[in-house]
Coordinates of C-alpha atoms and ligand atoms in Angstrom, one line a residue:
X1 CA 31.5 70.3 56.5
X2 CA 28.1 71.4 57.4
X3 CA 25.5 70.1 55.1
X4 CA 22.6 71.5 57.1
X5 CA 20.8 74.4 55.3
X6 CA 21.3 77.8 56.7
X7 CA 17.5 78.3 57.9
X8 CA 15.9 79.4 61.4
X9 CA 15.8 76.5 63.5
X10 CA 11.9 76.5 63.9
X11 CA 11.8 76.0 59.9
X12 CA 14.6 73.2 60.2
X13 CA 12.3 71.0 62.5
X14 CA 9.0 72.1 60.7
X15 CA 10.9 70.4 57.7
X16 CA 12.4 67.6 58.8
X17 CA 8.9 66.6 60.3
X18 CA 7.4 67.5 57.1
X19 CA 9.7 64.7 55.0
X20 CA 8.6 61.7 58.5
X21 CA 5.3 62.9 57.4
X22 CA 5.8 62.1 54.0
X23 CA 7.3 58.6 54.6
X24 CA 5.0 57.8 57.2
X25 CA 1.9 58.5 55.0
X26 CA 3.9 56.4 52.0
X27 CA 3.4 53.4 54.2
X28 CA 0.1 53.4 55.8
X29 CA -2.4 54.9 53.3
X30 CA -1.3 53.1 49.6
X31 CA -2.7 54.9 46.5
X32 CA -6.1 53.3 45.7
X33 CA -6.1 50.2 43.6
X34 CA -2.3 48.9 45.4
X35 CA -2.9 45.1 45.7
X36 CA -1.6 44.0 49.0
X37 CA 1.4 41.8 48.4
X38 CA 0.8 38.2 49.5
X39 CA 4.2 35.6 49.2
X40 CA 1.7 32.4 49.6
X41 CA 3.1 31.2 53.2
X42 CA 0.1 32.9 55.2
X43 CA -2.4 32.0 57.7
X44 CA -5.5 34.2 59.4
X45 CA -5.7 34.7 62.7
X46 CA -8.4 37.2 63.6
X47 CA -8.5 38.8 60.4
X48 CA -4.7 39.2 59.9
X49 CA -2.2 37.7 57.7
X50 CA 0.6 35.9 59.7
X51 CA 3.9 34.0 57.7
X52 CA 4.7 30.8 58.5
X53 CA 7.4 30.1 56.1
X54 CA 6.0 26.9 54.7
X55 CA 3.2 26.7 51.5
X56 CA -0.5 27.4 51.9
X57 CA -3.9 27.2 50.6
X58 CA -6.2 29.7 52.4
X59 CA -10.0 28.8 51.8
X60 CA -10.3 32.2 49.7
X61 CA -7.5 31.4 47.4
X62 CA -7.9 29.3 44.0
X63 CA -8.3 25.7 44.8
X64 CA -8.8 26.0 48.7
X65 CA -11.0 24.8 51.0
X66 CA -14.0 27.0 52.0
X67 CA -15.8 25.8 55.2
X68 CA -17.5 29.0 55.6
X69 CA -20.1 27.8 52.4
X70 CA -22.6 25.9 53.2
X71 CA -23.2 24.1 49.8
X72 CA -21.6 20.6 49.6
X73 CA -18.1 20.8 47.8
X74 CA -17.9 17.5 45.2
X75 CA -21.5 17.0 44.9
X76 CA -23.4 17.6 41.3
X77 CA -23.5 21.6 41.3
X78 CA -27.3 21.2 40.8
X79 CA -27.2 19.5 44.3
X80 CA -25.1 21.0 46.0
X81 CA -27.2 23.7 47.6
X82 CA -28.0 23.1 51.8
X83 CA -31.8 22.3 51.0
X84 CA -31.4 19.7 48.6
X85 CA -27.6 18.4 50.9
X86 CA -30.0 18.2 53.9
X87 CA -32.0 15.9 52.4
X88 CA -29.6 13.7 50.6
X89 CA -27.6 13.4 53.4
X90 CA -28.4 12.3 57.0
X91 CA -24.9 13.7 58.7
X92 CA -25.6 17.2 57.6
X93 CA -27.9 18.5 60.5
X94 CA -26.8 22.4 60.3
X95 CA -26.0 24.7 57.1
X96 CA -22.7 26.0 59.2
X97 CA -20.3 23.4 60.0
X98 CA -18.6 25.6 63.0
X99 CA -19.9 28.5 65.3
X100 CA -18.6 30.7 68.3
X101 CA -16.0 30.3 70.7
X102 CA -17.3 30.6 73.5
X103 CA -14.9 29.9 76.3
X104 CA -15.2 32.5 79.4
X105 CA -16.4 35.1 77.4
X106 CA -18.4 38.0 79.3
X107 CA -21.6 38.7 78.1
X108 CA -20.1 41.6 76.5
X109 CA -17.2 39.9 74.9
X110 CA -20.0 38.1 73.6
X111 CA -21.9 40.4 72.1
X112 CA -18.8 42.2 70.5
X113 CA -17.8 38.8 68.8
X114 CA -21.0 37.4 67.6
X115 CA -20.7 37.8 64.3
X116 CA -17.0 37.2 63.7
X117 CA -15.9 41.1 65.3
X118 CA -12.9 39.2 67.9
X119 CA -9.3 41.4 68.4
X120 CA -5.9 39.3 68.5
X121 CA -5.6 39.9 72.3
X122 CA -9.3 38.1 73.2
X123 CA -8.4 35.4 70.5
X124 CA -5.0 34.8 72.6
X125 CA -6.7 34.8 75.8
X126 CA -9.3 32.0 74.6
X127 CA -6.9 29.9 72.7
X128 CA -4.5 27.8 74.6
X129 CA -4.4 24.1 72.5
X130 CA -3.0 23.2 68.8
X131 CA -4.8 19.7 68.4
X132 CA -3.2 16.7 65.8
X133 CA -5.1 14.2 64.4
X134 CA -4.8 12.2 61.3
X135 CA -7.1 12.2 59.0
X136 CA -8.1 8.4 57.8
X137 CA -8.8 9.8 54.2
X138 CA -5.5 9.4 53.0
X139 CA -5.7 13.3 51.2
X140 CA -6.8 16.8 52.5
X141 CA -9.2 16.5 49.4
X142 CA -10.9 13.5 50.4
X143 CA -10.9 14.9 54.1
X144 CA -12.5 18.1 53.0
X145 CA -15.5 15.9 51.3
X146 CA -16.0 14.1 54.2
X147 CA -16.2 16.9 56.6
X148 CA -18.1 19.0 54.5
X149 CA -19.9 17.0 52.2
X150 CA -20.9 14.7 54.2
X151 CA -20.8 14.7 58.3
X152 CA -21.2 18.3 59.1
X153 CA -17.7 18.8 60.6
X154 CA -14.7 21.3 60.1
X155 CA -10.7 21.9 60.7
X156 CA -8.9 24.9 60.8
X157 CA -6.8 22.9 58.7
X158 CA -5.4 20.2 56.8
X159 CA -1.7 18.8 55.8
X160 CA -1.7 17.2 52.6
X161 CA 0.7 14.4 51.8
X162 CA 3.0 16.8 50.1
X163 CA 3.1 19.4 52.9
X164 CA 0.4 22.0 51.9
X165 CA -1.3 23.5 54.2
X166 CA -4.5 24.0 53.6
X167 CA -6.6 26.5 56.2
X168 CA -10.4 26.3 56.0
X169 CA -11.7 29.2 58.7
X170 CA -9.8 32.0 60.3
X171 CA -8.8 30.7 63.6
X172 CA -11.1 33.0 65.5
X173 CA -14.1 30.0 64.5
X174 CA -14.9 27.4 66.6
X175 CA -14.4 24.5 64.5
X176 CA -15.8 21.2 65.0
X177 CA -13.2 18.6 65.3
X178 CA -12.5 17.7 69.2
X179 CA -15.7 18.1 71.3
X180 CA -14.6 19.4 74.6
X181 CA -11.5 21.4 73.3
X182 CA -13.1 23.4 70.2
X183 CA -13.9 26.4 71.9
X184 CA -9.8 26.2 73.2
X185 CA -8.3 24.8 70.6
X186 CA -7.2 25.3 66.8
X187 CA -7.1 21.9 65.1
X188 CA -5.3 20.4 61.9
X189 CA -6.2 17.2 59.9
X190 CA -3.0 15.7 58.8
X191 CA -3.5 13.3 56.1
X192 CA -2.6 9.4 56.7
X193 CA -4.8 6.5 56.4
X194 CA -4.6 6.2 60.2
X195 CA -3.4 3.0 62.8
X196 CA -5.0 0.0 63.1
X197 CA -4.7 -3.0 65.9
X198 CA -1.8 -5.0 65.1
X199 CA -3.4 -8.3 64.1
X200 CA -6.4 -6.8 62.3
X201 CA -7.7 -5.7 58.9
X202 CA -5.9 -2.4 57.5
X203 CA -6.0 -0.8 54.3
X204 CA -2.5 -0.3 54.5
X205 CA -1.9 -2.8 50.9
X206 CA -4.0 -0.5 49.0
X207 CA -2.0 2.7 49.7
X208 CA 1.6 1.7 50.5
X209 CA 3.9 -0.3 47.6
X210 CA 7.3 -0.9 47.7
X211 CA 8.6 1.1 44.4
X212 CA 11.2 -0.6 41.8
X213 CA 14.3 0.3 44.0
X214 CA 12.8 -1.6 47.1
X215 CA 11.7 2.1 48.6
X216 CA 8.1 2.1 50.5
X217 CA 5.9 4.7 48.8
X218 CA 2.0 5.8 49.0
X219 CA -0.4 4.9 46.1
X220 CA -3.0 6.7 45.9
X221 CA -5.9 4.0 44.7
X222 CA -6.8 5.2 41.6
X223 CA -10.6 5.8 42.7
X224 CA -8.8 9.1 44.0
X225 CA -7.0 9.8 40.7
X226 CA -4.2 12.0 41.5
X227 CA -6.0 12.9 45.1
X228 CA -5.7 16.6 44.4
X229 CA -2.2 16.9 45.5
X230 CA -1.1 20.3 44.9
X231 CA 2.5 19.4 43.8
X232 CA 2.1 18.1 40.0
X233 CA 3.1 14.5 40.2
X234 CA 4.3 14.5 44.0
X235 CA 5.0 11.1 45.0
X236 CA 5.1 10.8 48.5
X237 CA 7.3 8.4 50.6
X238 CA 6.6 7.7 54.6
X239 CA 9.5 9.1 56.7
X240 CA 10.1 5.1 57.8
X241 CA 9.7 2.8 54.9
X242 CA 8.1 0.2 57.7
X243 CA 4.6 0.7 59.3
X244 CA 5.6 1.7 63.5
X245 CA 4.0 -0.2 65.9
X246 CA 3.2 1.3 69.5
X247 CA 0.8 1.3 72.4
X248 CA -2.3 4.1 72.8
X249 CA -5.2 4.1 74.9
X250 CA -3.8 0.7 76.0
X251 CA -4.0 -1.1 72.7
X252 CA -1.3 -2.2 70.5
X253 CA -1.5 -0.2 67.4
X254 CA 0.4 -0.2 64.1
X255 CA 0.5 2.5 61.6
X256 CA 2.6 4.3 58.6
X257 CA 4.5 7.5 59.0
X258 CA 3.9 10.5 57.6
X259 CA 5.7 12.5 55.3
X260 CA 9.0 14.2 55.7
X261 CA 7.2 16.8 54.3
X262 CA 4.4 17.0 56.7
X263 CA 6.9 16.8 59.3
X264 CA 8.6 20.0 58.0
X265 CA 5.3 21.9 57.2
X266 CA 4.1 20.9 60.8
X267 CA 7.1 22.4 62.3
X268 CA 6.8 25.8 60.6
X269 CA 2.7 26.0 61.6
X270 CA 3.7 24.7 65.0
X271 CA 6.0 27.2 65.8
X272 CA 4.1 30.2 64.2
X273 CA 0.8 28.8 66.4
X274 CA 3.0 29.0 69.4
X275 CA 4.7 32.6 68.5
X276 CA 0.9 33.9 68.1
X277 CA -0.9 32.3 70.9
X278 CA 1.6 32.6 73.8
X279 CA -0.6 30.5 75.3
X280 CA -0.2 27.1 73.3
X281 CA 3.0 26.0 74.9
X282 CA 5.3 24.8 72.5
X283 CA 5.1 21.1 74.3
X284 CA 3.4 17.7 74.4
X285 CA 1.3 16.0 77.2
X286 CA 4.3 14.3 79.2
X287 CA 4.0 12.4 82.7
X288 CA 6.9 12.3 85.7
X289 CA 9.2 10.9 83.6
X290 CA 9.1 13.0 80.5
X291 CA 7.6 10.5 77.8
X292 CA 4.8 11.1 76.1
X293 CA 1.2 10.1 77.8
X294 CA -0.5 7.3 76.0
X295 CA -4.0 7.8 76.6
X296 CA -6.6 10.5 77.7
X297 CA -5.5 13.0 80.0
X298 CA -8.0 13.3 83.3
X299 CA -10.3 15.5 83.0
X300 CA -8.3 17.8 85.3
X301 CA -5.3 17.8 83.4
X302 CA -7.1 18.4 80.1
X303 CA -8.7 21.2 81.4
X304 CA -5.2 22.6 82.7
X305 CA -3.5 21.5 79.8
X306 CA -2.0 24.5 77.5
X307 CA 0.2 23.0 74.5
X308 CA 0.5 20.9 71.5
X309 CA -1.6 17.5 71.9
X310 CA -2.9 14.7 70.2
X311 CA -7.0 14.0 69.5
X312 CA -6.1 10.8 72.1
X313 CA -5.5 13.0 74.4
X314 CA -8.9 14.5 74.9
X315 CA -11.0 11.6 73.9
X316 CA -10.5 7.8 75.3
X317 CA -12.5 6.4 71.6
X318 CA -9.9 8.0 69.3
X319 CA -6.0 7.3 68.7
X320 CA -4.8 9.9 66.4
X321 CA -2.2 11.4 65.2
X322 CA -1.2 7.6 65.7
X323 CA 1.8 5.8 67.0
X324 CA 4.1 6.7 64.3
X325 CA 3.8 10.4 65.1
X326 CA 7.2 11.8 66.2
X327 CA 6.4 14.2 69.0
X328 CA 10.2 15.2 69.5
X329 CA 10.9 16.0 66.0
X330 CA 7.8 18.2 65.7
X331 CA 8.1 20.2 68.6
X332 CA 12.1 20.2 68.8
X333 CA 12.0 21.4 65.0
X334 CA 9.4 24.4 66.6
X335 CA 12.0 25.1 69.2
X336 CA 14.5 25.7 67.1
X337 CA 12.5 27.9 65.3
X338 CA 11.2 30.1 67.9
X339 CA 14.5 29.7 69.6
X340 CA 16.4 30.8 66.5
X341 CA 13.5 33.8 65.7
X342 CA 11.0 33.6 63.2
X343 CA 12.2 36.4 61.0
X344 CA 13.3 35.2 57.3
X345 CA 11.4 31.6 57.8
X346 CA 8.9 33.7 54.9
X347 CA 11.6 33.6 52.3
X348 CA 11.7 29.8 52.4
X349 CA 8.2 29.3 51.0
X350 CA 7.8 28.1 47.9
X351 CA 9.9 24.8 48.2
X352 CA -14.2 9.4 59.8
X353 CA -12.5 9.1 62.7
X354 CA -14.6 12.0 64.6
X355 CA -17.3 12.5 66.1
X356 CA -16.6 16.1 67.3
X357 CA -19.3 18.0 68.3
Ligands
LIG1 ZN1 -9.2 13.2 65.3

């Protein structure tokens, strides 16, 4: 049976492009006053929305992080404005805690991005490193103070103990977090009270217990209260109950793990970093052999380097993300992920140690 309509051809093609028309229009010009549909699992890169399948906090929602202001965060409100902040406090030297990237731009490029106006394609060209590092505040809260509040730094963003993300700028900002890689690099401040030599002072008693059932867990020192963690009474656990020892920069360090839900929320951002900047390899720094290098790469090798890599790895005075970081889970768990695709990771949602400019 024929269910076409007996009319002149001409009119037949007029109407089926008449009804594509329809649909078409339907999906790229809403009615006026549609809210855009956000599921709570997105980042910004360049100005657009990209799912990551794991929890976050963009600096424009309720309770994030803004580094764009230029007021202090925590201080009295009264306070808080850059005039009075500038003179209360010696680390804040400049109202904007991040500026430009500037990497082999053309003067051109330049002058079409001043101001924030970068395309996905230039950002991809310029961005080539996805840079750890531990934060040494224990909470992204606490992290966010001290960067903002009080030393004039910033972070594209920060892992809190129970896996939110938390993003601060849209990754087309230079942020200020690992001197001679912020113009290349997007950076993340995971948090964990950092490592420490082996036989010297650590604050590792006032922020790990061992709970009734013998199982290691973090206290949060009550100076903190409940550290602003996101998840109501989230108690987190360190993926090994006992602090890892290891060697970095040539010194024998020893530090707790982090979270298994870091890990997890680490995985999803690594792989959704390396699916939007093809050039971040989904990789660590390795020598001959395949393990992990230990200490700054050469200069040569930095400047080569395209991947995944640790703050040690670009400056010889720092250490983070530590020697309890697990570089195989993190970027074997991304692998899988870009290996397996990235589609349907969305509907799983909802489950001063720098000196960097
Ligand atoms: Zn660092």
């Amino acid at each position: 049976m024929n269910h076409r309509l007996n009319l002149p051809r001409p009119i037949q093609i007029l109407s089926v492009l008449a009804v594509a028309a329809l649909f078409a229009g339907c999906k790229t010009a809403p009615r006026p006053g549609t809210f855009a549909p956000r599921k709570g699992d997105e980042i910004v890169v360049a100005g657009q929305f990209v799912h990551t399948g794991t929890r976050v906090v963009l600096w424009m929602d309720p309770g994030g992080y803004d580094a764009y202001r230029v007021e202090r965060r925590f201080s009295p409100i009264e306070k808080s404005d850059w005039e009075t902040s500038q003179a209360e406090v010696r680390g804040l030297s400049s109202p904007n805690r991040y500026n430009m990237r500037n990497r082999d731009l053309s003067r051109e490029e330049v002058e079409r991005v001043r101001g924030g106006g970068w395309d996905l394609p230039l950002l991809q060209r310029v961005v080539d490193q996805f840079v750890l590092h531990f934060d040494v505040c224990g909470t992204s809260r606490q992290c966010f103070k001290v960067l903002q509040d009080g030393r004039a730094l910033s972070v594209h963003f920060m892992l809190d103990l129970d896996g939110t993300i938390y993003q601060t700028l849209d990754l087309k900002e230079r942020a200020w977090h690992a001197t001679s890689s912020n113009s290349r690099s997007v950076g993340i401040e995971i948090a964990n009270m950092g490592a420490y030599p082996v036989n010297g002072r650590n604050p590792f008693a006032d922020w790990y217990a061992k709970d009734s059932s013998g199982r290691t867990r973090i206290t949060i020192p009550a100076q903190y209260g409940d550290g602003g963690i996101r998840t109501k009474d989230f108690v987190g656990h360190p993926a090994r109950p006992e602090p890892v020892t290891g060697v970095l920069q040539g010194k024998e360090l020893i530090q707790y793990d982090f979270t298994p839900q870091q890990y997890q929320a680490l995985i999803k951002l690594t792989a959704t970093l390396s699916k939007a900047f093809p050039q971040i390899k989904c990789d660590y720094p390795k020598d001959a052999t395949g393990q992990l290098i230990r200490q700054k790469l050469p200069d040569a090798e930095l400047k080569s380097y395209q991947g995944v890599l640790g703050h040690f790895h670009i400056q010889t005075d720092k250490v983070d993300p530590g020697p309890a970081f697990q570089w195989d889970y993190v970027i074997g768990g991304a692998r899988k992920l870009l290996h397996g695709g990235l589609s349907g990771m969305a509907d799983e949602t909802s489950k001063g140690h720098m000196r960097a400019r």
